[in-house]
Amino acid sequence: MVSAKAYLTVDPIQKDKAVKVIDRMHGYLSLLDGNTSYGIVDVITIILREGLEALLVVIALLGFLKKSDQEDKKSWIYGGVIIGSIVSIVLAVLVKLLFTSGTFGNNNFLISGWTGVFAAVMLIYVSYWLHSKSSVDSRNHGIQDKSCKSLANGSLFSLGFLAFLAVFREGTEVVLFYIGMASSIKLTDLFLGIALGFAILIIIAVLMLKIGLRIPMKPFFLVSSLLVFYLGLKFTGMGINGLQLSGVLPATSSDLLPTISALAVYPTWQGVIPQAVLVVIAILVILHNKLKRN
């Protein structure tokens, strides 16, 4: 949609390229034409696909509190998760009751766009902070590190808000998916799939926490920083894409740019350049810290 709009709003208009994009879109959407039915596997796939990204953020935050001997403050993270889940369900239900899908389309892009950008900013900051902790002497264990405790004590709301954003952004998508599927699947299969999906997510969360807590301090913070940076990079692309779809940001497409769905890289300069800048900054920070240690 962003590419097609970009080709039709440049001067001169690149009609042929826009038609090719629209033809591809038609090909994708034609698969949904007719009587579509869903099964338990589809329900589980949706919750795992959307939920794993939010789960990575929550696990990184919980692991940080545990490693820094601040586990008693994990209620802030859980609070963000619970509130994010509730708001997601309420918003999705209100959307279904009060708006047509066409009317909500633009608002949905705005919501996903701004929450994606805000979450990306916070994720990039947390990624940098976690990376800085990876250079802490392993004998210190980070427990006596003043800056470690300072972040936990002074930024609990920020940590909880980050958990809220991650869950809210993904949760709203999940609920809207399920509302759309409800008419094409047995309710017993839908609820069973949701239950199984949540059960799998819980098992993954427990395993990640247990494995993560056994990892030494330095590798734990290093791996966590890389995972959080990946999510920050992806949320940046998704947020910018959402704002482009809503018309807040312009879109300049190019055949030179790739499409990498796993990283939310789309063929517009407005999305690729900020992501490229983040990668360059990350590399420079890593090199700087390495030279500093040497």
XYZ file of C-alpha atoms in Angstrom:
294
model
C 0.000 0.000 0.000
C 2.817 2.389 0.869
C 4.714 1.586 -2.341
C 1.624 1.946 -4.541
C 0.785 5.298 -2.963
C 4.380 6.487 -3.374
C 4.439 5.665 -7.092
C 1.145 7.515 -7.633
C 2.133 10.687 -5.735
C 5.516 11.408 -7.347
C 5.994 13.768 -10.263
C 5.830 12.349 -12.861
C 3.483 9.576 -11.743
C 4.978 6.069 -12.164
C 1.757 4.365 -13.133
C 3.288 1.144 -14.498
C 5.132 0.431 -11.233
C 2.021 1.201 -9.192
C -0.030 -1.218 -11.316
C 2.553 -3.987 -10.763
C 2.385 -3.461 -6.987
C -1.426 -3.479 -7.033
C -1.430 -6.659 -9.136
C 0.763 -8.350 -6.522
C -1.597 -7.176 -3.790
C -4.533 -8.569 -5.762
C -2.743 -11.899 -6.050
C -2.205 -12.084 -2.274
C -5.784 -11.074 -1.466
C -7.334 -13.434 -4.024
C -6.267 -16.309 -1.794
C -8.824 -15.060 0.746
C -11.651 -14.917 -1.768
C -14.562 -17.283 -1.190
C -15.359 -19.397 1.860
C -12.378 -19.176 4.178
C -12.219 -21.430 7.217
C -9.676 -21.591 10.003
C -8.457 -24.273 12.366
C -6.735 -24.550 15.740
C -3.294 -24.346 14.119
C -4.164 -20.945 12.607
C -5.260 -19.639 16.007
C -2.070 -20.869 17.696
C 0.119 -19.490 14.890
C -1.290 -15.982 15.307
C -0.746 -15.810 19.056
C 2.768 -17.244 18.772
C 3.765 -14.956 15.910
C 2.524 -11.801 17.609
C 3.132 -12.858 21.205
C 6.772 -13.919 20.931
C 7.955 -10.390 20.187
C 6.190 -8.957 23.210
C 7.437 -11.905 25.256
C 11.074 -11.170 24.362
C 10.726 -7.641 25.745
C 9.066 -8.808 28.960
C 11.616 -11.604 29.496
C 14.539 -9.208 28.997
C 13.077 -6.805 31.576
C 12.330 -9.559 34.109
C 15.769 -11.051 33.581
C 17.378 -7.675 34.187
C 15.543 -7.235 37.490
C 16.515 -10.752 38.569
C 20.165 -10.331 37.620
C 20.409 -6.977 39.397
C 18.820 -8.367 42.577
C 15.682 -6.266 42.057
C 13.200 -9.117 41.613
C 10.888 -7.663 44.248
C 10.026 -4.904 41.757
C 8.842 -7.215 38.979
C 5.250 -6.239 39.773
C 5.856 -3.116 37.640
C 6.568 -5.325 34.629
C 3.625 -7.630 35.310
C 1.427 -4.574 35.813
C 2.394 -3.267 32.373
C 1.637 -6.666 30.848
C -1.783 -6.942 32.525
C -2.835 -3.378 31.681
C -1.594 -3.786 28.105
C -3.623 -6.983 27.724
C -6.792 -5.417 29.148
C -6.504 -2.263 27.031
C -5.869 -4.394 23.918
C -9.047 -6.405 24.465
C -11.176 -3.353 25.314
C -9.897 -1.374 22.326
C -10.393 -4.243 19.894
C -13.950 -4.884 21.126
C -14.816 -1.169 20.909
C -13.414 -1.054 17.389
C -15.560 -4.007 16.371
C -18.700 -2.484 17.910
C -18.254 1.178 16.973
C -16.356 1.245 13.685
C -16.519 -0.371 10.300
C -13.268 -1.966 9.177
C -12.812 0.798 6.594
C -13.340 3.594 9.100
C -10.937 2.045 11.592
C -8.252 1.281 9.012
C -6.575 4.688 9.168
C -6.892 4.893 12.970
C -5.367 1.442 13.301
C -2.372 2.576 11.234
C -1.992 5.606 13.489
C -2.131 3.504 16.651
C 0.340 0.907 15.384
C 2.560 3.650 13.934
C 2.904 5.811 17.035
C 3.095 2.924 19.496
C 5.714 1.329 17.251
C 7.826 4.499 17.214
C 7.530 5.070 20.981
C 8.320 1.440 21.724
C 11.290 1.542 19.330
C 12.789 4.581 21.090
C 12.507 2.906 24.483
C 13.785 -0.437 23.166
C 16.854 1.165 21.591
C 17.627 2.935 24.886
C 17.184 -0.267 26.895
C 19.341 -2.131 24.345
C 22.139 0.422 24.784
C 21.852 0.226 28.554
C 21.938 -3.582 28.552
C 24.977 -3.550 26.268
C 26.763 -1.190 28.641
C 26.071 -3.671 31.454
C 27.722 -6.459 29.433
C 31.096 -4.852 30.116
C 30.625 -5.016 33.890
C 33.213 -7.168 35.618
C 31.712 -10.614 36.191
C 32.999 -10.591 39.782
C 30.777 -7.611 40.452
C 27.659 -9.466 39.216
C 26.121 -6.030 38.646
C 24.411 -6.183 42.041
C 26.531 -3.461 43.640
C 26.583 -1.427 40.449
C 25.035 1.928 41.366
C 23.864 2.693 37.853
C 22.143 -0.712 37.729
C 20.172 -0.024 40.883
C 19.566 3.559 39.829
C 17.773 2.462 36.669
C 15.663 -0.036 38.560
C 14.710 2.431 41.270
C 14.342 5.574 39.176
C 12.796 4.184 36.009
C 10.333 1.559 37.188
C 7.500 3.365 35.464
C 9.486 3.407 32.211
C 10.131 -0.330 32.436
C 6.452 -1.002 33.142
C 5.422 1.336 30.327
C 7.729 -0.468 27.894
C 6.129 -3.798 28.852
C 2.709 -2.156 28.360
C 3.621 -0.847 24.893
C 4.981 -4.205 23.740
C 1.901 -6.110 24.902
C -0.579 -3.438 23.792
C 0.876 -3.192 20.292
C 0.893 -6.921 19.667
C -2.217 -7.656 21.759
C -4.465 -5.340 19.772
C -3.437 -7.065 16.539
C -4.082 -10.511 18.051
C -7.569 -9.627 19.315
C -8.548 -8.011 16.012
C -7.352 -11.117 14.168
C -9.444 -13.348 16.406
C -12.541 -11.183 16.075
C -12.185 -11.422 12.297
C -11.740 -15.206 12.455
C -14.656 -15.837 14.815
C -17.237 -16.187 12.040
C -15.112 -18.722 10.126
C -14.161 -21.139 12.886
C -15.906 -23.187 15.540
C -15.907 -21.296 18.831
C -14.635 -24.401 20.629
C -11.655 -24.538 18.247
C -11.049 -20.801 18.667
C -10.988 -20.913 22.472
C -8.984 -24.150 22.488
C -6.425 -22.615 20.113
C -6.156 -19.490 22.281
C -5.672 -21.617 25.411
C -3.027 -23.776 23.743
C -1.269 -20.706 22.333
C -1.082 -19.071 25.760
C 0.115 -22.342 27.300
C 2.941 -22.579 24.754
C 3.899 -18.940 25.376
C 4.002 -19.551 29.143
C 6.207 -22.632 28.664
C 8.554 -20.658 26.394
C 8.673 -17.814 28.950
C 9.539 -20.167 31.819
C 12.262 -21.884 29.779
C 13.721 -18.565 28.639
C 13.805 -17.255 32.205
C 15.372 -20.412 33.608
C 17.960 -20.656 30.854
C 18.636 -16.933 30.925
C 19.223 -16.853 34.670
C 21.862 -19.571 34.335
C 23.816 -17.545 31.797
C 26.706 -15.542 33.349
C 26.151 -11.817 33.783
C 28.162 -10.563 30.808
C 26.724 -12.919 28.129
C 23.198 -12.454 29.548
C 23.259 -8.679 29.116
C 24.966 -8.988 25.718
C 22.374 -11.431 24.338
C 19.519 -9.419 25.865
C 20.833 -6.210 24.309
C 21.004 -7.846 20.858
C 17.448 -9.228 21.135
C 16.045 -5.910 22.340
C 17.946 -4.026 19.605
C 16.485 -6.380 16.980
C 12.978 -5.621 18.263
C 13.749 -1.893 18.369
C 14.942 -2.022 14.761
C 11.834 -3.931 13.702
C 9.444 -1.672 15.633
C 11.101 1.337 13.971
C 10.286 -0.041 10.526
C 6.766 -1.066 11.548
C 6.073 2.279 13.211
C 7.244 4.317 10.227
C 5.298 2.045 7.883
C 2.131 2.572 9.946
C 2.578 6.356 9.876
C 3.098 6.210 6.114
C -0.094 4.198 5.684
C -2.004 6.768 7.735
C -0.578 9.633 5.650
C 1.401 11.238 8.486
C 4.739 10.537 6.778
C 5.503 10.630 3.041
C 6.808 7.578 1.193
C 9.505 7.545 -1.479
C 9.855 4.077 -2.994
C 12.904 2.747 -4.812
C 13.608 -0.445 -6.739
C 17.053 -0.434 -5.139
C 15.656 -1.058 -1.679
C 14.899 -4.568 -0.417
C 11.882 -5.933 1.420
C 12.836 -7.913 4.539
C 9.680 -8.731 6.491
C 11.549 -10.239 9.467
C 13.198 -6.850 10.106
C 10.234 -4.748 8.928
C 12.417 -3.347 6.136
C 10.216 -1.966 3.359
C 11.287 -0.314 0.068
C 10.915 3.338 1.091
C 13.777 5.687 1.945
C 11.893 7.155 4.920
C 11.879 3.728 6.577
C 15.234 2.316 5.476
C 17.392 5.350 6.332
C 16.438 5.513 10.070
C 16.979 1.747 10.367
C 20.362 2.005 8.621
C 21.354 4.876 10.924
C 20.444 2.762 13.979
C 22.600 -0.115 12.712
C 25.559 2.209 12.052
C 25.232 3.795 15.514
C 25.053 0.340 17.117
C 28.234 -0.750 15.329
C 30.038 2.454 16.358
C 28.964 2.012 19.991
C 30.206 -1.591 20.018
C 33.543 -0.586 18.478
C 33.903 2.343 20.867
C 33.254 0.174 23.919
C 35.658 -2.483 22.634
C 38.440 0.054 22.058
C 37.740 1.603 25.446
C 38.090 -1.769 27.181
C 41.293 -2.545 25.288
